[in-house]
Tab-separated table of C-alpha atoms in Angstrom:
chain	number	residue	atom	x	y	z
A	1	UNK	CA	-17.386	-85.041	-1.556
A	2	UNK	CA	-13.965	-86.932	-0.568
A	3	UNK	CA	-15.712	-90.182	-0.719
A	4	UNK	CA	-17.081	-89.644	-4.199
A	5	UNK	CA	-13.651	-88.668	-5.217
A	6	UNK	CA	-12.296	-92.047	-3.936
A	7	UNK	CA	-14.911	-93.978	-5.647
A	8	UNK	CA	-14.463	-92.314	-8.845
A	9	UNK	CA	-10.340	-92.837	-8.778
A	10	UNK	CA	-11.042	-96.449	-7.993
A	11	UNK	CA	-13.507	-97.055	-10.949
A	12	UNK	CA	-10.725	-95.087	-12.923
A	13	UNK	CA	-8.224	-97.807	-11.837
A	14	UNK	CA	-10.452	-100.605	-12.618
A	15	UNK	CA	-11.375	-99.715	-16.185
A	16	UNK	CA	-14.948	-98.703	-17.680
A	17	UNK	CA	-17.435	-101.465	-18.611
A	18	UNK	CA	-18.300	-102.599	-22.346
A	19	UNK	CA	-21.111	-104.482	-23.464
A	20	UNK	CA	-20.828	-106.330	-26.641
A	21	UNK	CA	-23.319	-108.588	-28.470
A	22	UNK	CA	-21.448	-111.297	-30.329
A	23	UNK	CA	-24.256	-112.489	-32.619
A	24	UNK	CA	-24.846	-111.131	-35.917
A	25	UNK	CA	-28.576	-112.104	-36.030
A	26	UNK	CA	-30.615	-109.180	-35.125
A	27	UNK	CA	-33.161	-111.133	-33.294
A	28	UNK	CA	-30.397	-112.430	-30.834
A	29	UNK	CA	-29.480	-109.005	-29.893
A	30	UNK	CA	-32.724	-108.203	-28.056
A	31	UNK	CA	-31.352	-109.589	-24.888
A	32	UNK	CA	-28.393	-107.658	-24.881
A	33	UNK	CA	-30.327	-104.683	-25.290
A	34	UNK	CA	-32.351	-105.368	-22.518
A	35	UNK	CA	-29.370	-106.043	-20.305
A	36	UNK	CA	-27.931	-102.651	-21.426
A	37	UNK	CA	-31.112	-100.718	-20.615
A	38	UNK	CA	-30.887	-102.151	-17.031
A	39	UNK	CA	-27.397	-101.027	-16.747
A	40	UNK	CA	-27.824	-97.703	-18.004
A	41	UNK	CA	-25.222	-98.160	-20.714
A	42	UNK	CA	-25.037	-98.467	-24.474
A	43	UNK	CA	-24.241	-101.398	-26.453
A	44	UNK	CA	-20.413	-101.375	-27.724
A	45	UNK	CA	-20.035	-100.720	-31.205
A	46	UNK	CA	-18.876	-103.738	-32.976
A	47	UNK	CA	-19.461	-105.250	-36.593
A	48	UNK	CA	-19.928	-109.183	-36.700
A	49	UNK	CA	-20.909	-110.497	-40.125
A	50	UNK	CA	-20.115	-113.346	-42.537
A	51	UNK	CA	-17.847	-113.104	-45.600
A	52	UNK	CA	-19.056	-114.416	-49.183
A	53	UNK	CA	-17.010	-117.612	-48.492
A	54	UNK	CA	-19.116	-117.910	-44.703
A	55	UNK	CA	-15.846	-117.073	-42.939
A	56	UNK	CA	-16.762	-114.727	-39.624
A	57	UNK	CA	-15.137	-111.360	-39.348
A	58	UNK	CA	-15.433	-109.264	-36.111
A	59	UNK	CA	-14.534	-105.803	-36.220
A	60	UNK	CA	-14.336	-103.706	-32.737
A	61	UNK	CA	-15.227	-100.182	-33.210
A	62	UNK	CA	-14.269	-98.541	-29.904
A	63	UNK	CA	-11.201	-98.907	-27.496
A	64	UNK	CA	-11.563	-101.515	-24.875
A	65	UNK	CA	-7.980	-101.360	-23.618
A	66	UNK	CA	-8.077	-101.815	-19.533
A	67	UNK	CA	-11.730	-102.132	-19.449
A	68	UNK	CA	-14.064	-104.902	-18.386
A	69	UNK	CA	-15.547	-106.443	-21.616
A	70	UNK	CA	-19.038	-108.515	-21.321
A	71	UNK	CA	-19.688	-110.313	-24.530
A	72	UNK	CA	-23.440	-111.534	-24.488
A	73	UNK	CA	-23.940	-114.504	-26.994
A	74	UNK	CA	-27.175	-116.260	-27.210
A	75	UNK	CA	-27.359	-119.517	-29.401
A	76	UNK	CA	-29.033	-119.202	-32.837
A	77	UNK	CA	-30.104	-121.954	-35.051
A	78	UNK	CA	-26.616	-122.148	-36.536
A	79	UNK	CA	-24.671	-123.297	-33.569
A	80	UNK	CA	-21.386	-123.266	-35.125
A	81	UNK	CA	-21.137	-120.120	-36.603
A	82	UNK	CA	-22.385	-118.475	-33.234
A	83	UNK	CA	-19.474	-120.337	-31.331
A	84	UNK	CA	-17.088	-119.029	-33.927
A	85	UNK	CA	-18.362	-115.577	-33.581
A	86	UNK	CA	-17.575	-115.631	-29.671
A	87	UNK	CA	-14.230	-117.046	-30.121
A	88	UNK	CA	-13.194	-114.348	-32.558
A	89	UNK	CA	-14.799	-111.451	-30.388
A	90	UNK	CA	-12.936	-112.907	-27.311
A	91	UNK	CA	-9.522	-113.176	-29.040
A	92	UNK	CA	-10.266	-109.566	-30.581
A	93	UNK	CA	-10.698	-108.161	-27.434
A	94	UNK	CA	-7.529	-110.051	-25.810
A	95	UNK	CA	-5.509	-108.737	-28.560
A	96	UNK	CA	-6.724	-105.245	-28.028
A	97	UNK	CA	-5.518	-105.232	-24.344
A	98	UNK	CA	-8.925	-105.769	-22.415
A	99	UNK	CA	-8.701	-106.150	-18.779
A	100	UNK	CA	-11.025	-108.757	-18.454
A	101	UNK	CA	-13.423	-110.658	-20.816
A	102	UNK	CA	-16.256	-112.049	-19.482
A	103	UNK	CA	-18.607	-114.252	-21.719
A	104	UNK	CA	-22.421	-114.023	-20.904
A	105	UNK	CA	-23.736	-117.226	-22.465
A	106	UNK	CA	-27.208	-118.074	-21.043
A	107	UNK	CA	-27.415	-121.411	-22.981
A	108	UNK	CA	-24.085	-123.330	-23.224
A	109	UNK	CA	-23.975	-125.081	-26.530
A	110	UNK	CA	-23.205	-128.840	-26.840
A	111	UNK	CA	-23.937	-129.098	-23.280
A	112	UNK	CA	-25.825	-132.283	-23.787
A	113	UNK	CA	-22.719	-133.717	-25.250
A	114	UNK	CA	-20.930	-133.817	-21.632
A	115	UNK	CA	-20.314	-137.488	-21.142
A	116	UNK	CA	-18.598	-140.076	-22.982
A	117	UNK	CA	-20.719	-142.490	-25.503
A	118	UNK	CA	-18.899	-145.178	-26.885
A	119	UNK	CA	-16.011	-144.070	-29.107
A	120	UNK	CA	-17.321	-140.507	-29.003
A	121	UNK	CA	-15.750	-137.411	-27.166
A	122	UNK	CA	-16.847	-134.826	-24.434
A	123	UNK	CA	-17.552	-131.915	-26.804
A	124	UNK	CA	-18.481	-129.467	-23.992
A	125	UNK	CA	-15.157	-130.024	-22.464
A	126	UNK	CA	-13.271	-129.270	-25.921
A	127	UNK	CA	-15.616	-126.048	-26.118
A	128	UNK	CA	-14.613	-125.026	-22.603
A	129	UNK	CA	-10.974	-125.318	-23.655
A	130	UNK	CA	-11.455	-123.281	-26.896
A	131	UNK	CA	-13.175	-120.680	-24.928
A	132	UNK	CA	-10.485	-120.476	-22.302
A	133	UNK	CA	-7.463	-120.475	-24.863
A	134	UNK	CA	-9.098	-117.568	-26.809
A	135	UNK	CA	-9.030	-115.783	-23.611
A	136	UNK	CA	-12.199	-115.765	-21.849
A	137	UNK	CA	-11.483	-114.930	-17.779
A	138	UNK	CA	-14.931	-115.455	-16.453
A	139	UNK	CA	-18.201	-117.119	-17.853
A	140	UNK	CA	-21.913	-116.566	-16.578
A	141	UNK	CA	-24.227	-119.230	-17.751
A	142	UNK	CA	-27.660	-120.480	-16.824
A	143	UNK	CA	-28.992	-123.834	-15.829
A	144	UNK	CA	-26.069	-125.855	-17.352
A	145	UNK	CA	-27.542	-129.196	-18.280
A	146	UNK	CA	-24.983	-130.921	-15.860
A	147	UNK	CA	-23.626	-128.687	-13.310
A	148	UNK	CA	-20.228	-130.771	-13.386
A	149	UNK	CA	-19.466	-128.711	-16.787
A	150	UNK	CA	-18.188	-126.004	-14.517
A	151	UNK	CA	-14.991	-128.464	-13.784
A	152	UNK	CA	-14.261	-128.160	-17.399
A	153	UNK	CA	-13.006	-124.578	-17.061
A	154	UNK	CA	-10.271	-123.179	-15.417
A	155	UNK	CA	-11.786	-120.042	-15.224
A	156	UNK	CA	-14.557	-118.884	-12.810
A	157	UNK	CA	-18.017	-119.983	-13.768
A	158	UNK	CA	-21.513	-118.521	-12.399
A	159	UNK	CA	-24.180	-120.858	-13.223
A	160	UNK	CA	-27.169	-118.816	-12.611
A	161	UNK	CA	-30.851	-120.226	-12.005
A	162	UNK	CA	-33.891	-119.360	-13.971
A	163	UNK	CA	-36.281	-121.189	-11.556
A	164	UNK	CA	-36.969	-118.054	-9.450
A	165	UNK	CA	-38.580	-116.402	-12.539
A	166	UNK	CA	-40.547	-119.464	-13.516
A	167	UNK	CA	-41.764	-120.237	-9.916
A	168	UNK	CA	-43.061	-116.466	-9.992
A	169	UNK	CA	-44.687	-117.218	-13.229
A	170	UNK	CA	-46.508	-120.238	-11.656
A	171	UNK	CA	-47.773	-118.202	-8.605
A	172	UNK	CA	-48.796	-115.276	-10.898
A	173	UNK	CA	-49.991	-116.422	-14.105
A	174	UNK	CA	-51.976	-119.906	-13.014
A	175	UNK	CA	-54.702	-118.764	-10.574
A	176	UNK	CA	-55.501	-122.039	-9.326
A	177	UNK	CA	-51.672	-123.405	-8.997
A	178	UNK	CA	-52.353	-124.680	-5.367
A	179	UNK	CA	-54.402	-127.419	-7.017
A	180	UNK	CA	-51.329	-128.607	-9.225
A	181	UNK	CA	-48.622	-131.089	-9.111
A	182	UNK	CA	-45.047	-130.967	-10.354
A	183	UNK	CA	-44.172	-133.662	-12.925
A	184	UNK	CA	-40.865	-135.143	-13.585
A	185	UNK	CA	-41.503	-136.792	-17.258
A	186	UNK	CA	-38.481	-139.092	-16.320
A	187	UNK	CA	-36.602	-140.404	-13.247
A	188	UNK	CA	-33.492	-138.294	-14.491
A	189	UNK	CA	-35.479	-134.925	-13.780
A	190	UNK	CA	-36.961	-135.898	-10.640
A	191	UNK	CA	-34.782	-133.892	-8.416
A	192	UNK	CA	-35.453	-130.484	-10.409
A	193	UNK	CA	-39.256	-131.169	-10.110
A	194	UNK	CA	-38.468	-132.044	-6.272
A	195	UNK	CA	-36.868	-128.592	-5.931
A	196	UNK	CA	-40.029	-126.843	-7.513
A	197	UNK	CA	-42.537	-128.807	-5.593
A	198	UNK	CA	-40.666	-128.209	-2.160
A	199	UNK	CA	-40.497	-124.329	-2.967
A	200	UNK	CA	-44.195	-124.099	-4.039
A	201	UNK	CA	-45.433	-126.558	-1.445
A	202	UNK	CA	-46.852	-129.071	-3.815
A	203	UNK	CA	-46.736	-132.504	-4.761
A	204	UNK	CA	-44.774	-134.380	-6.981
A	205	UNK	CA	-45.377	-136.973	-9.748
A	206	UNK	CA	-42.814	-139.089	-11.856
A	207	UNK	CA	-43.556	-140.937	-15.076
A	208	UNK	CA	-41.640	-143.962	-15.387
A	209	UNK	CA	-41.096	-146.231	-18.302
A	210	UNK	CA	-40.977	-144.147	-21.251
A	211	UNK	CA	-38.624	-144.471	-23.983
A	212	UNK	CA	-35.169	-143.822	-22.742
A	213	UNK	CA	-33.189	-140.611	-24.164
A	214	UNK	CA	-30.203	-141.542	-26.455
A	215	UNK	CA	-28.119	-139.645	-24.221
A	216	UNK	CA	-28.959	-142.086	-21.082
A	217	UNK	CA	-27.721	-145.122	-23.095
A	218	UNK	CA	-24.243	-146.468	-22.590
A	219	UNK	CA	-22.797	-142.953	-21.349
A	220	UNK	CA	-19.935	-143.999	-19.359
A	221	UNK	CA	-17.807	-145.688	-22.172
A	222	UNK	CA	-17.378	-148.972	-20.412
A	223	UNK	CA	-18.981	-150.663	-23.410
A	224	UNK	CA	-16.327	-149.826	-25.793
A	225	UNK	CA	-14.579	-151.539	-27.208
A	226	UNK	CA	-17.412	-154.421	-27.649
A	227	UNK	CA	-17.637	-157.254	-25.335
A	228	UNK	CA	-15.859	-160.388	-26.331
A	229	UNK	CA	-14.214	-163.459	-24.672
A	230	UNK	CA	-10.395	-163.221	-25.279
A	231	UNK	CA	-9.317	-166.647	-24.292
A	232	UNK	CA	-5.759	-165.514	-24.712
A	233	UNK	CA	-6.075	-162.781	-22.694
A	234	UNK	CA	-7.757	-163.940	-19.612
A	235	UNK	CA	-7.827	-167.738	-17.889
A	236	UNK	CA	-10.050	-170.134	-19.460
A	237	UNK	CA	-11.771	-170.769	-16.109
A	238	UNK	CA	-12.648	-166.861	-15.621
A	239	UNK	CA	-15.776	-165.639	-17.161
A	240	UNK	CA	-16.707	-161.843	-16.681
A	241	UNK	CA	-20.365	-161.572	-15.498
A	242	UNK	CA	-22.208	-159.332	-18.191
A	243	UNK	CA	-25.050	-156.988	-17.329
A	244	UNK	CA	-28.675	-157.699	-17.891
A	245	UNK	CA	-29.893	-156.059	-20.666
A	246	UNK	CA	-32.411	-153.498	-19.758
A	247	UNK	CA	-36.268	-153.876	-20.638
A	248	UNK	CA	-38.478	-150.929	-20.827
A	249	UNK	CA	-41.469	-151.326	-18.219
A	250	UNK	CA	-44.992	-150.243	-19.159
A	251	UNK	CA	-45.310	-146.606	-18.432
A	252	UNK	CA	-46.559	-145.577	-15.025
A	253	UNK	CA	-47.302	-142.493	-13.161
A	254	UNK	CA	-45.921	-142.501	-9.492
A	255	UNK	CA	-48.240	-139.690	-7.849
A	256	UNK	CA	-51.798	-138.761	-8.324
A	257	UNK	CA	-52.592	-136.129	-11.301
A	258	UNK	CA	-56.293	-136.935	-11.314
A	259	UNK	CA	-58.514	-133.747	-11.377
A	260	UNK	CA	-55.083	-131.776	-10.927
A	261	UNK	CA	-53.127	-129.115	-13.018
A	262	UNK	CA	-49.610	-131.094	-14.127
A	263	UNK	CA	-46.654	-129.032	-14.569
A	264	UNK	CA	-43.876	-130.626	-16.252
A	265	UNK	CA	-40.585	-129.100	-15.452
A	266	UNK	CA	-37.165	-129.532	-17.262
A	267	UNK	CA	-33.917	-127.579	-18.108
A	268	UNK	CA	-34.294	-128.063	-22.026
A	269	UNK	CA	-37.109	-128.245	-24.465
A	270	UNK	CA	-35.791	-128.980	-27.940
A	271	UNK	CA	-36.948	-132.583	-29.253
A	272	UNK	CA	-40.532	-132.319	-27.540
A	273	UNK	CA	-41.673	-136.012	-28.506
A	274	UNK	CA	-40.928	-136.991	-24.675
A	275	UNK	CA	-43.234	-133.917	-23.741
A	276	UNK	CA	-46.020	-134.888	-26.002
A	277	UNK	CA	-46.003	-138.564	-24.797
A	278	UNK	CA	-45.861	-137.186	-21.183
A	279	UNK	CA	-48.730	-135.009	-21.792
A	280	UNK	CA	-50.896	-137.888	-23.176
A	281	UNK	CA	-49.943	-139.887	-20.470
A	282	UNK	CA	-50.986	-137.412	-17.808
A	283	UNK	CA	-54.555	-136.672	-19.703
A	284	UNK	CA	-55.198	-140.420	-19.496
A	285	UNK	CA	-54.543	-140.278	-15.685
A	286	UNK	CA	-56.962	-137.310	-15.199
A	287	UNK	CA	-54.888	-134.267	-15.471
A	288	UNK	CA	-57.253	-131.303	-16.848
A	289	UNK	CA	-54.377	-128.868	-17.650
A	290	UNK	CA	-50.861	-129.339	-18.720
A	291	UNK	CA	-48.210	-126.965	-18.552
A	292	UNK	CA	-44.411	-127.048	-19.709
A	293	UNK	CA	-41.888	-124.893	-17.832
A	294	UNK	CA	-38.265	-125.171	-19.127
A	295	UNK	CA	-35.362	-122.921	-19.152
A	296	UNK	CA	-33.957	-123.286	-22.540
A	297	UNK	CA	-36.779	-123.252	-25.455
A	298	UNK	CA	-34.540	-124.344	-28.318
A	299	UNK	CA	-37.781	-125.644	-29.888
A	300	UNK	CA	-35.939	-126.926	-33.343
A	301	UNK	CA	-37.703	-128.393	-36.318
A	302	UNK	CA	-41.531	-128.963	-36.190
A	303	UNK	CA	-41.557	-128.491	-32.322
A	304	UNK	CA	-44.152	-125.592	-32.443
A	305	UNK	CA	-46.475	-127.220	-34.876
A	306	UNK	CA	-46.411	-130.334	-32.639
A	307	UNK	CA	-47.193	-128.512	-29.195
A	308	UNK	CA	-49.975	-126.456	-31.210
A	309	UNK	CA	-51.529	-129.762	-32.074
A	310	UNK	CA	-50.755	-131.564	-28.675
A	311	UNK	CA	-52.545	-131.933	-25.378
A	312	UNK	CA	-50.000	-129.227	-23.724
A	313	UNK	CA	-51.980	-126.290	-22.817
A	314	UNK	CA	-49.047	-123.937	-22.335
A	315	UNK	CA	-45.114	-123.958	-22.899
A	316	UNK	CA	-43.373	-121.588	-20.795
A	317	UNK	CA	-39.675	-120.719	-21.525
A	318	UNK	CA	-36.973	-118.040	-20.717
A	319	UNK	CA	-35.267	-115.679	-23.238
A	320	UNK	CA	-31.886	-117.221	-22.813
A	321	UNK	CA	-32.400	-118.387	-26.773
A	322	UNK	CA	-34.632	-116.449	-29.376
A	323	UNK	CA	-37.599	-118.153	-30.305
A	324	UNK	CA	-39.576	-115.520	-31.973
A	325	UNK	CA	-40.320	-117.442	-34.863
A	326	UNK	CA	-41.548	-120.345	-32.953
A	327	UNK	CA	-43.760	-118.055	-30.957
A	328	UNK	CA	-45.633	-117.100	-34.264
A	329	UNK	CA	-46.011	-120.691	-35.127
A	330	UNK	CA	-47.423	-121.651	-31.968
A	331	UNK	CA	-49.355	-119.133	-29.533
A	332	UNK	CA	-49.019	-121.731	-26.818
A	333	UNK	CA	-45.439	-120.678	-26.311
A	334	UNK	CA	-44.665	-117.928	-23.578
A	335	UNK	CA	-41.643	-116.080	-22.788
A	336	UNK	CA	-40.030	-115.179	-19.174
A	337	UNK	CA	-37.526	-112.645	-19.213
A	338	UNK	CA	-34.398	-113.216	-17.226
A	339	UNK	CA	-32.280	-110.271	-18.470
A	340	UNK	CA	-32.740	-108.662	-14.663
A	341	UNK	CA	-30.475	-111.396	-13.060
A	342	UNK	CA	-27.875	-111.210	-15.828
A	343	UNK	CA	-27.680	-107.705	-15.699
A	344	UNK	CA	-27.352	-107.765	-12.045
A	345	UNK	CA	-24.634	-110.226	-12.387
A	346	UNK	CA	-22.804	-108.162	-14.670
A	347	UNK	CA	-23.059	-105.165	-12.140
A	348	UNK	CA	-21.732	-107.168	-9.218
A	349	UNK	CA	-18.913	-108.694	-11.148
A	350	UNK	CA	-17.866	-105.315	-12.499
A	351	UNK	CA	-17.890	-103.645	-9.272
A	352	UNK	CA	-16.049	-106.474	-7.367
A	353	UNK	CA	-19.237	-107.701	-5.321
A	354	UNK	CA	-20.123	-110.887	-3.897
A	355	UNK	CA	-22.066	-113.005	-6.171
A	356	UNK	CA	-23.694	-115.052	-3.305
A	357	UNK	CA	-26.840	-113.036	-3.376
A	358	UNK	CA	-27.889	-114.443	-6.582
A	359	UNK	CA	-27.227	-117.814	-5.057
A	360	UNK	CA	-29.353	-117.446	-2.092
A	361	UNK	CA	-31.477	-120.315	-0.706
A	362	UNK	CA	-29.773	-122.482	-3.569
A	363	UNK	CA	-28.859	-126.049	-1.938
A	364	UNK	CA	-26.139	-128.365	-3.323
A	365	UNK	CA	-28.798	-130.540	-5.027
A	366	UNK	CA	-30.536	-127.775	-6.947
């Protein structure tokens, strides 16, 4: 009884737990409902809606003073409105004297814009600064496009992994997965494929020579401004050597996929052209089944239709992003629930427990 009283007084000093969902889209509240059920709590009462002039309005309908507030935000099709909903809700909780404000953002928006291109900007750094300025004290996310994005924040960032759930799906839902090979659709994703292959004790194949993604070209900004010889700036006898322009080699597959199940792994599947080209190449090399495993299934535009008409047998994504409409358009799309690890992260942070359990067996390169 004494121990129970001590624990109760400790919780009273810490403050309670409140979970909000910031997205006004009903389909995006499903993840928040799942997390709340696992934690045995009810979702906090809040109104999030758009005014007639498209301004976002947030009205919190319960006290958050001295409490740990967790704001779950999934990214809907209208990304910028989603971001404003999150920022306004965070600021509302801050001005209402919440003890801690933790953002649960499974898919971090603008994560592909994390490197400099010509005269562009690093948008994910800007977004990180906006979140911190609004009052966020902690961030929970999943499978950042680049792990270095964590360095854009001056608050703690827990970058959880969806790979245990995807690996479990492979082992339980693909009966002859032992005859599979893990495929990287480009050399850039070879590290992720290697991680899957080593955990499943399978072979690996890498597709090389496909069209480069736009984000891989001129990413470091050193091509800006355009290279010109300025005789007045440098000595006439000095000539700066220029890089030889790249030439895309013919498509090759490094590794044996003949008579195997090919499992393509990546972190994001949005524009599916590169996945379709990889699937065609693998079919030509003798793969008899092709699966695509990705954490974030954005699947924008006509991606569902293209997948349905392609050589891909199944696309497996997690519910970090709502995609109910895409599943209706394409039965090949399957969903893996990751609410369990998010709810456990929330519980541990609220109770002040170590997060290392959620990162066990995860190396520096994973």
